[in-house]
Tab-separated table of C-alpha atoms in Angstrom:
chain	number	residue	atom	x	y	z
A	30	MET	CA	-16.324	33.885	1.216
A	31	LYS	CA	-13.969	30.951	1.008
A	32	LYS	CA	-11.444	30.724	3.648
A	33	TYR	CA	-9.326	27.949	2.544
A	34	HIS	CA	-7.012	26.842	-0.259
A	35	LYS	CA	-8.890	23.835	-2.179
A	36	ILE	CA	-6.922	21.247	-3.991
A	37	LEU	CA	-8.097	18.466	-6.300
A	38	VAL	CA	-5.426	15.641	-6.304
A	39	VAL	CA	-5.860	13.162	-9.348
A	40	GLY	CA	-4.849	10.159	-7.691
A	41	PRO	CA	-2.880	7.120	-9.030
A	42	SER	CA	-4.640	3.634	-10.068
A	43	TRP	CA	-2.432	1.217	-8.024
A	44	VAL	CA	-3.048	0.513	-4.344
A	45	GLY	CA	0.534	0.831	-3.615
A	46	ASP	CA	0.996	4.291	-5.313
A	47	MET	CA	-2.125	5.444	-3.544
A	48	VAL	CA	-0.724	4.788	-0.090
A	49	MET	CA	2.639	6.635	-1.051
A	50	ALA	CA	0.460	9.477	-2.230
A	51	GLN	CA	-0.588	10.125	1.207
A	52	SER	CA	2.966	11.594	1.839
A	53	LEU	CA	1.912	14.402	-0.708
A	54	PHE	CA	-1.271	14.806	1.362
A	55	ILE	CA	0.554	15.066	4.500
A	56	ALA	CA	3.335	17.541	3.125
A	57	LEU	CA	0.336	19.658	1.717
A	58	LYS	CA	-1.455	20.064	4.936
A	59	ASN	CA	2.097	20.411	6.910
A	60	THR	CA	2.778	23.457	4.608
A	61	ARG	CA	-0.742	24.926	4.255
A	62	PRO	CA	-2.740	23.787	7.065
A	63	ASP	CA	-5.809	25.558	5.862
A	64	CYS	CA	-5.962	23.437	2.464
A	65	ARG	CA	-8.664	21.273	1.768
A	66	ILE	CA	-7.667	18.268	-0.406
A	67	ASP	CA	-10.150	16.287	-2.516
A	68	VAL	CA	-8.685	13.157	-4.527
A	69	LEU	CA	-10.086	11.878	-7.729
A	70	ALA	CA	-9.267	8.259	-7.848
A	71	PRO	CA	-10.479	4.690	-8.947
A	72	SER	CA	-13.241	3.335	-6.769
A	73	TRP	CA	-10.911	0.489	-5.328
A	74	THR	CA	-8.832	3.052	-3.825
A	75	LEU	CA	-11.670	4.931	-1.854
A	76	SER	CA	-11.449	2.727	1.068
A	77	LEU	CA	-7.822	3.863	1.449
A	78	LEU	CA	-8.409	7.478	1.236
A	79	GLU	CA	-11.176	7.132	3.842
A	80	ARG	CA	-8.350	6.286	6.355
A	81	MET	CA	-6.408	9.224	5.323
A	82	PRO	CA	-7.594	12.027	7.618
A	83	GLU	CA	-5.716	14.900	5.294
A	84	VAL	CA	-8.293	13.997	2.700
A	85	THR	CA	-11.499	15.847	2.897
A	86	ASN	CA	-13.527	14.240	-0.154
A	87	ALA	CA	-12.786	10.981	-2.130
A	88	ILE	CA	-14.261	11.102	-5.745
A	89	ALA	CA	-14.858	7.965	-7.491
A	90	MET	CA	-13.529	8.244	-11.132
A	91	PRO	CA	-16.301	6.678	-13.314
A	92	LEU	CA	-14.112	5.012	-15.932
A	93	PRO	CA	-12.350	1.677	-15.581
A	94	ARG	CA	-8.607	1.505	-15.683
A	95	GLY	CA	-7.380	1.619	-19.409
A	96	LYS	CA	-10.403	3.599	-20.810
A	97	PHE	CA	-9.908	6.627	-22.687
A	98	GLY	CA	-13.441	7.879	-22.425
A	99	LEU	CA	-13.091	11.439	-23.660
A	100	MET	CA	-16.359	12.715	-23.407
A	101	GLU	CA	-17.023	10.973	-19.922
A	102	ARG	CA	-13.665	12.814	-18.818
A	103	ILE	CA	-15.098	16.143	-20.272
A	104	LYS	CA	-18.262	15.775	-18.509
A	105	LEU	CA	-16.584	14.978	-15.303
A	106	GLY	CA	-14.418	17.873	-15.426
A	107	LEU	CA	-17.578	20.179	-16.287
A	108	SER	CA	-19.263	18.792	-13.157
A	109	LEU	CA	-16.415	19.616	-10.982
A	110	ARG	CA	-16.442	23.734	-11.953
A	111	SER	CA	-18.992	24.413	-9.009
A	112	GLU	CA	-16.383	23.018	-6.454
A	113	GLY	CA	-14.198	26.052	-7.073
A	114	TYR	CA	-10.879	24.388	-7.023
A	115	ASP	CA	-7.660	26.540	-6.722
A	116	GLN	CA	-5.241	24.044	-7.822
A	117	ALA	CA	-5.063	20.443	-9.303
A	118	ILE	CA	-2.265	18.131	-8.788
A	119	LEU	CA	-2.018	15.261	-11.205
A	120	LEU	CA	-0.059	12.295	-9.937
A	121	PRO	CA	-0.647	9.963	-13.145
A	122	ASN	CA	1.631	11.205	-16.276
A	123	SER	CA	-0.965	10.316	-18.780
A	124	TRP	CA	-2.880	12.829	-21.074
A	125	LYS	CA	-6.273	11.579	-20.159
A	126	SER	CA	-5.735	12.192	-16.418
A	127	ALA	CA	-5.278	15.911	-17.273
A	128	ILE	CA	-8.610	16.327	-19.024
A	129	PRO	CA	-10.983	16.597	-15.877
A	130	PRO	CA	-8.940	19.369	-14.376
A	131	PHE	CA	-8.570	21.301	-17.464
A	132	PHE	CA	-12.259	21.392	-18.282
A	133	ALA	CA	-13.049	22.031	-14.595
A	134	ASN	CA	-11.450	25.356	-15.233
A	135	ILE	CA	-9.100	24.947	-12.304
A	136	PRO	CA	-6.680	27.858	-12.459
A	137	ILE	CA	-3.530	26.276	-11.442
A	138	ARG	CA	-2.865	22.596	-12.864
A	139	THR	CA	0.170	21.024	-11.850
A	140	GLY	CA	1.806	17.928	-13.106
A	141	TYR	CA	5.076	16.403	-14.957
A	142	ILE	CA	4.946	16.926	-18.623
A	143	GLY	CA	4.338	13.183	-19.191
A	144	GLU	CA	2.586	12.573	-22.664
A	145	CYS	CA	3.058	16.254	-23.915
A	146	ARG	CA	0.477	17.640	-21.828
A	147	TRP	CA	1.416	21.342	-22.421
A	148	GLY	CA	-1.907	22.746	-23.410
A	149	LEU	CA	-3.669	20.913	-20.465
A	150	LEU	CA	-1.274	21.859	-17.636
A	151	ASN	CA	-0.285	25.515	-16.900
A	152	ASP	CA	2.100	24.481	-14.104
A	153	ALA	CA	3.965	21.709	-16.209
A	154	ARG	CA	7.201	20.441	-14.579
A	155	LYS	CA	10.200	18.462	-15.908
A	156	LEU	CA	10.721	15.293	-14.063
A	157	ASP	CA	14.469	15.058	-13.129
A	158	LYS	CA	14.631	11.162	-12.557
A	159	ASN	CA	18.304	11.579	-11.187
A	160	LEU	CA	17.228	14.087	-8.481
A	161	LEU	CA	13.908	12.500	-7.456
A	162	THR	CA	14.824	8.789	-7.565
A	163	MET	CA	11.826	7.692	-5.598
A	164	THR	CA	7.947	7.692	-6.435
A	165	VAL	CA	7.172	9.188	-3.204
A	166	GLN	CA	9.616	12.127	-3.983
A	167	ARG	CA	8.052	12.905	-7.270
A	168	PHE	CA	4.536	13.227	-5.621
A	169	VAL	CA	5.741	15.234	-2.552
A	170	ALA	CA	7.596	17.501	-5.168
A	171	LEU	CA	4.396	18.294	-6.926
A	172	GLY	CA	2.885	19.734	-3.887
A	173	LEU	CA	5.810	22.226	-3.593
A	174	PRO	CA	6.371	25.564	-5.604
A	175	ALA	CA	8.446	24.970	-8.824
A	176	ASP	CA	12.150	24.923	-8.305
A	177	THR	CA	11.696	24.576	-4.554
A	178	PRO	CA	14.475	22.185	-3.104
A	179	MET	CA	12.859	18.972	-1.702
A	180	PRO	CA	12.934	18.345	2.019
A	181	PRO	CA	15.631	15.857	3.149
A	182	VAL	CA	12.743	13.241	4.395
A	183	CYS	CA	9.495	12.801	3.064
A	184	PRO	CA	6.398	12.356	5.367
A	185	GLN	CA	5.520	8.606	5.677
A	186	PRO	CA	2.241	7.396	5.052
A	187	ALA	CA	0.047	6.581	8.053
A	188	LEU	CA	-3.403	4.943	7.631
A	189	THR	CA	-5.620	5.455	10.485
A	190	ILE	CA	-7.306	2.370	12.161
A	191	SER	CA	-10.274	2.433	14.510
A	192	LYS	CA	-11.381	-0.323	17.119
A	193	ASP	CA	-14.538	-0.524	15.577
A	194	ARG	CA	-13.345	-1.365	12.176
A	195	GLN	CA	-10.944	-4.013	13.662
A	196	GLN	CA	-13.810	-5.466	15.539
A	197	ALA	CA	-16.063	-5.909	12.589
A	198	VAL	CA	-13.612	-7.894	10.486
A	199	ILE	CA	-12.649	-10.040	13.668
A	200	ASP	CA	-16.550	-10.632	13.965
A	201	LYS	CA	-17.127	-11.214	10.016
A	202	PHE	CA	-14.248	-13.898	9.991
A	203	LYS	CA	-15.077	-15.334	13.172
A	204	LEU	CA	-11.628	-14.545	14.602
A	205	THR	CA	-12.722	-14.181	18.158
A	206	LEU	CA	-11.865	-17.525	19.574
A	207	SER	CA	-11.431	-18.927	23.140
A	208	ALA	CA	-8.250	-18.257	25.042
A	209	ALA	CA	-8.577	-21.653	26.537
A	210	ALA	CA	-5.316	-23.902	25.699
A	211	PRO	CA	-6.249	-26.270	22.744
A	212	ALA	CA	-4.505	-29.913	22.214
A	213	PRO	CA	-1.106	-29.221	20.598
A	214	GLY	CA	-1.038	-29.753	17.052
A	215	SER	CA	-4.967	-28.908	16.264
A	216	PRO	CA	-5.733	-26.078	14.170
A	217	ALA	CA	-7.192	-24.155	17.097
A	218	ALA	CA	-3.562	-24.024	18.775
A	219	TYR	CA	-2.882	-21.580	16.087
A	220	ALA	CA	-5.882	-19.358	16.349
A	221	PRO	CA	-5.477	-16.019	17.947
A	222	SER	CA	-7.274	-14.886	21.020
A	223	MET	CA	-8.101	-11.328	20.782
A	224	ALA	CA	-9.013	-8.647	23.338
A	225	ILE	CA	-9.879	-5.377	21.977
A	226	ALA	CA	-8.818	-2.331	24.064
A	227	GLU	CA	-11.644	-0.278	25.318
A	228	SER	CA	-9.778	3.012	24.468
A	229	VAL	CA	-8.145	3.313	21.198
A	230	PRO	CA	-6.465	6.658	19.956
A	231	ASP	CA	-8.240	8.486	17.080
A	232	ARG	CA	-5.178	8.295	14.914
A	233	LEU	CA	-4.040	4.723	15.162
A	234	THR	CA	-1.251	3.305	13.098
A	235	ALA	CA	0.478	0.876	15.165
A	236	TYR	CA	-2.156	-0.612	17.230
A	237	THR	CA	-2.318	-4.660	17.737
A	238	PRO	CA	-4.744	-6.047	20.317
A	239	SER	CA	-3.493	-7.991	23.013
A	240	MET	CA	-3.113	-11.624	21.883
A	241	ALA	CA	-2.066	-14.726	23.203
A	242	ILE	CA	-0.614	-15.722	19.890
A	243	LYS	CA	1.268	-13.583	17.337
A	244	ILE	CA	0.241	-13.221	13.968
A	245	LEU	CA	2.225	-13.550	10.674
A	246	ALA	CA	0.787	-12.087	7.569
A	247	LEU	CA	2.184	-13.390	4.272
A	248	CYS	CA	1.478	-11.428	1.011
A	249	PRO	CA	2.580	-13.753	-1.682
A	250	GLY	CA	1.210	-11.999	-4.631
A	251	ALA	CA	2.440	-9.376	-6.921
A	252	GLU	CA	0.123	-7.874	-9.751
A	253	TYR	CA	2.994	-7.064	-11.950
A	254	GLY	CA	4.300	-10.282	-12.529
A	255	PRO	CA	6.297	-13.555	-11.543
A	256	ALA	CA	9.610	-11.699	-11.589
A	257	LYS	CA	8.343	-9.844	-8.425
A	258	ARG	CA	7.040	-13.281	-6.654
A	259	TRP	CA	9.109	-14.891	-3.990
A	260	PRO	CA	8.786	-18.648	-4.638
A	261	THR	CA	5.302	-20.174	-3.198
A	262	GLU	CA	7.240	-23.255	-1.506
A	263	TYR	CA	9.501	-20.586	0.368
A	264	TYR	CA	6.547	-18.923	1.756
A	265	ALA	CA	5.123	-22.264	2.846
A	266	GLU	CA	8.546	-23.170	4.520
A	267	VAL	CA	8.042	-19.843	6.387
A	268	ALA	CA	4.598	-20.424	7.376
A	269	ARG	CA	5.249	-24.047	8.670
A	270	HIS	CA	8.249	-22.871	10.724
A	271	LYS	CA	5.999	-19.947	12.249
A	272	ILE	CA	3.271	-22.307	12.775
A	273	ASP	CA	5.390	-24.759	14.503
A	274	GLN	CA	6.481	-21.772	17.068
A	275	GLY	CA	2.675	-21.160	17.837
A	276	TRP	CA	2.086	-18.323	15.414
A	277	GLN	CA	-1.117	-17.690	13.561
A	278	VAL	CA	-0.356	-17.286	9.729
A	279	TRP	CA	-2.617	-15.251	7.528
A	280	LEU	CA	-2.338	-15.143	3.664
A	281	PHE	CA	-3.345	-12.147	1.867
A	282	GLY	CA	-4.162	-11.187	-1.704
A	283	SER	CA	-6.759	-10.938	-4.612
A	284	ASP	CA	-8.502	-13.645	-6.583
A	285	LYS	CA	-5.444	-13.648	-8.682
A	286	ASP	CA	-3.357	-15.022	-5.843
A	287	LYS	CA	-5.699	-17.827	-4.706
A	288	ALA	CA	-3.740	-20.683	-6.222
A	289	VAL	CA	-0.631	-19.767	-4.852
A	290	ALA	CA	-2.328	-19.239	-1.379
A	291	GLU	CA	-3.921	-22.771	-1.667
A	292	GLN	CA	-0.512	-24.026	-2.481
A	293	ILE	CA	1.008	-22.463	0.603
A	294	ASN	CA	-1.872	-23.705	2.989
A	295	ARG	CA	-1.750	-27.174	1.574
A	296	GLU	CA	2.084	-27.388	2.515
A	297	ALA	CA	1.520	-26.016	5.883
A	298	SER	CA	-1.208	-28.566	6.587
A	299	GLY	CA	-4.023	-26.468	6.113
A	300	PHE	CA	-3.156	-24.421	9.416
A	301	CYS	CA	-2.953	-20.764	7.736
A	302	THR	CA	-6.148	-18.718	7.519
A	303	ASP	CA	-6.652	-17.865	4.048
A	304	PHE	CA	-8.047	-14.313	3.045
A	305	THR	CA	-7.215	-14.073	-0.588
A	306	GLY	CA	-10.153	-13.219	-2.750
A	307	ARG	CA	-12.352	-13.191	0.357
A	308	THR	CA	-11.790	-9.663	1.539
A	309	SER	CA	-12.469	-5.991	0.295
A	310	VAL	CA	-9.429	-3.667	0.270
A	311	ALA	CA	-10.868	-2.053	3.405
A	312	GLU	CA	-11.044	-5.405	5.080
A	313	ALA	CA	-7.711	-6.386	3.979
A	314	VAL	CA	-6.315	-3.209	5.783
A	315	ASP	CA	-8.166	-3.676	8.981
A	316	LEU	CA	-7.140	-7.382	9.249
A	317	MET	CA	-3.539	-6.496	8.403
A	318	SER	CA	-3.634	-3.867	11.317
A	319	LEU	CA	-3.878	-7.033	13.748
A	320	ALA	CA	-0.626	-8.530	12.526
A	321	ASN	CA	2.475	-8.544	14.327
A	322	THR	CA	4.863	-9.094	11.396
A	323	VAL	CA	4.451	-8.939	7.646
A	324	VAL	CA	6.427	-10.739	4.878
A	325	SER	CA	5.465	-9.611	1.433
A	326	ASN	CA	6.855	-9.048	-2.283
A	327	ASP	CA	7.174	-5.669	-3.605
A	328	SER	CA	3.418	-4.990	-3.918
A	329	GLY	CA	0.483	-2.691	-2.791
A	330	LEU	CA	-0.118	-4.795	0.313
A	331	MET	CA	3.671	-4.262	1.262
A	332	HIS	CA	2.763	-0.307	1.148
A	333	VAL	CA	-0.442	-1.049	3.166
A	334	ALA	CA	1.658	-2.732	5.818
A	335	ALA	CA	4.043	0.067	5.813
A	336	ALA	CA	1.383	2.667	6.290
A	337	LEU	CA	0.158	0.507	9.279
A	338	ASP	CA	3.577	0.679	11.072
A	339	LYS	CA	3.977	-2.802	10.863
A	340	LYS	CA	7.215	-4.627	11.158
A	341	ILE	CA	7.901	-5.722	7.580
A	342	ILE	CA	10.263	-8.083	5.575
A	343	ALA	CA	9.986	-6.810	2.067
A	344	ILE	CA	11.371	-9.109	-0.550
A	345	TYR	CA	12.724	-7.456	-3.955
A	346	GLY	CA	13.291	-9.161	-7.051
A	347	SER	CA	13.061	-7.623	-10.568
A	348	SER	CA	12.086	-4.302	-8.959
A	349	ASP	CA	14.253	-1.477	-7.316
A	350	PRO	CA	13.780	-1.027	-3.587
A	351	GLY	CA	15.365	2.435	-3.933
A	352	PHE	CA	12.627	3.329	-6.261
A	353	THR	CA	9.456	2.083	-4.313
A	354	PRO	CA	10.772	1.110	-0.704
A	355	PRO	CA	8.339	0.375	2.133
A	356	LEU	CA	8.000	3.878	3.805
A	357	ASN	CA	8.448	2.677	7.215
A	358	ASP	CA	11.537	2.618	9.678
A	359	LYS	CA	10.605	-0.763	10.917
A	360	ALA	CA	10.754	-2.307	7.434
A	361	ARG	CA	13.728	-4.918	6.448
A	362	VAL	CA	14.409	-4.916	2.873
A	363	ILE	CA	15.946	-8.277	1.134
A	364	SER	CA	17.518	-7.658	-2.214
A	365	LEU	CA	20.611	-9.606	-3.552
A	366	ASN	CA	21.360	-6.734	-5.898
A	367	LEU	CA	22.466	-8.899	-8.627
A	368	ASP	CA	24.145	-7.614	-11.854
A	369	CYS	CA	20.934	-8.264	-13.747
A	370	ALA	CA	18.669	-6.487	-11.317
A	371	PRO	CA	16.634	-4.361	-11.206
A	372	CYS	CA	15.278	-5.292	-14.570
A	373	PHE	CA	11.691	-4.357	-14.051
A	374	LYS	CA	10.508	-7.178	-16.184
A	375	ARG	CA	7.297	-9.213	-15.503
A	376	ASP	CA	9.194	-12.499	-16.419
A	377	CYS	CA	12.904	-13.099	-15.722
A	378	PRO	CA	14.413	-12.420	-19.124
A	379	LEU	CA	17.090	-15.082	-18.405
A	380	GLY	CA	14.731	-17.792	-17.151
A	381	HIS	CA	16.063	-18.465	-13.716
A	382	THR	CA	14.677	-15.541	-11.310
A	383	HIS	CA	17.953	-15.948	-9.316
A	384	CYS	CA	17.047	-12.632	-7.565
A	385	LEU	CA	14.236	-14.188	-5.776
A	386	THR	CA	15.365	-18.048	-5.588
A	387	GLY	CA	18.726	-16.954	-4.139
A	388	ILE	CA	16.784	-15.186	-0.974
A	389	THR	CA	16.362	-18.236	1.076
A	390	PRO	CA	13.331	-18.804	3.791
A	391	ASP	CA	15.871	-19.146	6.594
A	392	ARG	CA	17.141	-15.366	5.826
A	393	VAL	CA	13.611	-14.327	6.187
A	394	LEU	CA	12.904	-16.130	9.314
A	395	GLU	CA	16.008	-14.858	10.696
A	396	LEU	CA	14.792	-11.343	10.130
A	397	ILE	CA	11.263	-12.333	11.630
A	398	THR	CA	13.138	-13.224	14.624
A	399	LEU	CA	15.275	-9.898	14.525
A	400	THR	CA	12.304	-7.572	14.118
A	401	GLN	CA	10.530	-9.094	17.012
A	402	SER	CA	13.511	-8.793	19.365
A	403	GLY	CA	13.683	-5.235	18.408
A	404	SER	CA	17.173	-5.630	16.718
A	405	LYS	CA	18.198	-3.302	14.049
């Protein structure tokens, strides 16, 4: 006889949204500790789910993003019938995302109405965007009974990090370097010297090894488009300044961010460590867990940094910090709140991107200093 409530969550496709979905998982566990949470999600997000202790099983969606694949979705649903789920919670609003839970014969199928999903959902919720102004609130609300008031605060995502995983990326990228003092101005002068603690808590979100030199992580990309990207030359100026102060600067991103990262590194005399296009999502998470401070556009990596409890400088241009803020009390958000923002456009419709160019490197450097000093 089953003694627990079994839930299938259909997860989002974007890295940042998947990180925010952990708030739902935590809330479900808080209200129903006996529940078991499985998550159906794109394969590139599975390594994030492995770092969420609330999730029992991560199931890879066998279809690429954007493909409808009706028969594949039906077959997937039929294959899940034997799991005996009590409830499905659908985070995407698409019609196709509701097909597997329907054919899995899950008795309660919860989600927002979205693309006219009345027949596929039997716990269809109407989204009140004026009440639920943040993405994380919309996720958490689906875990509550209908018409239940939202809690005043949503749980913050908290990815777990292990000593072994940290050591693995240190070894892979040859980051364990001598603590001996190198010649001033040499690249080795900016290399981290790391000592991994022998004892690390099982649930680790804010652990940074003992280092002789601080690490600044820069995340200059944004999948959505140029209107979310702080100027490359501004990132380079921040990198040069912190390198001159003895910091190590690491660059994070996907293959699409490689050209931007290379430009930053060139302007920083090649003293940055460029991880763009060289890491898996899992490795990026484990590497970022070693950083002291993160400067990022509004991107998936920003949300990863928040879930690692990092000190973050989050830069917003065309997007709204009130809609998808970094869920971390240590985060400092910079947004100029111009009359034209947020426009949510991929490219600036006015052709100037003042919402980003008006945020100076000096302002970001000032906030880095404040976060390191502990000032609010």
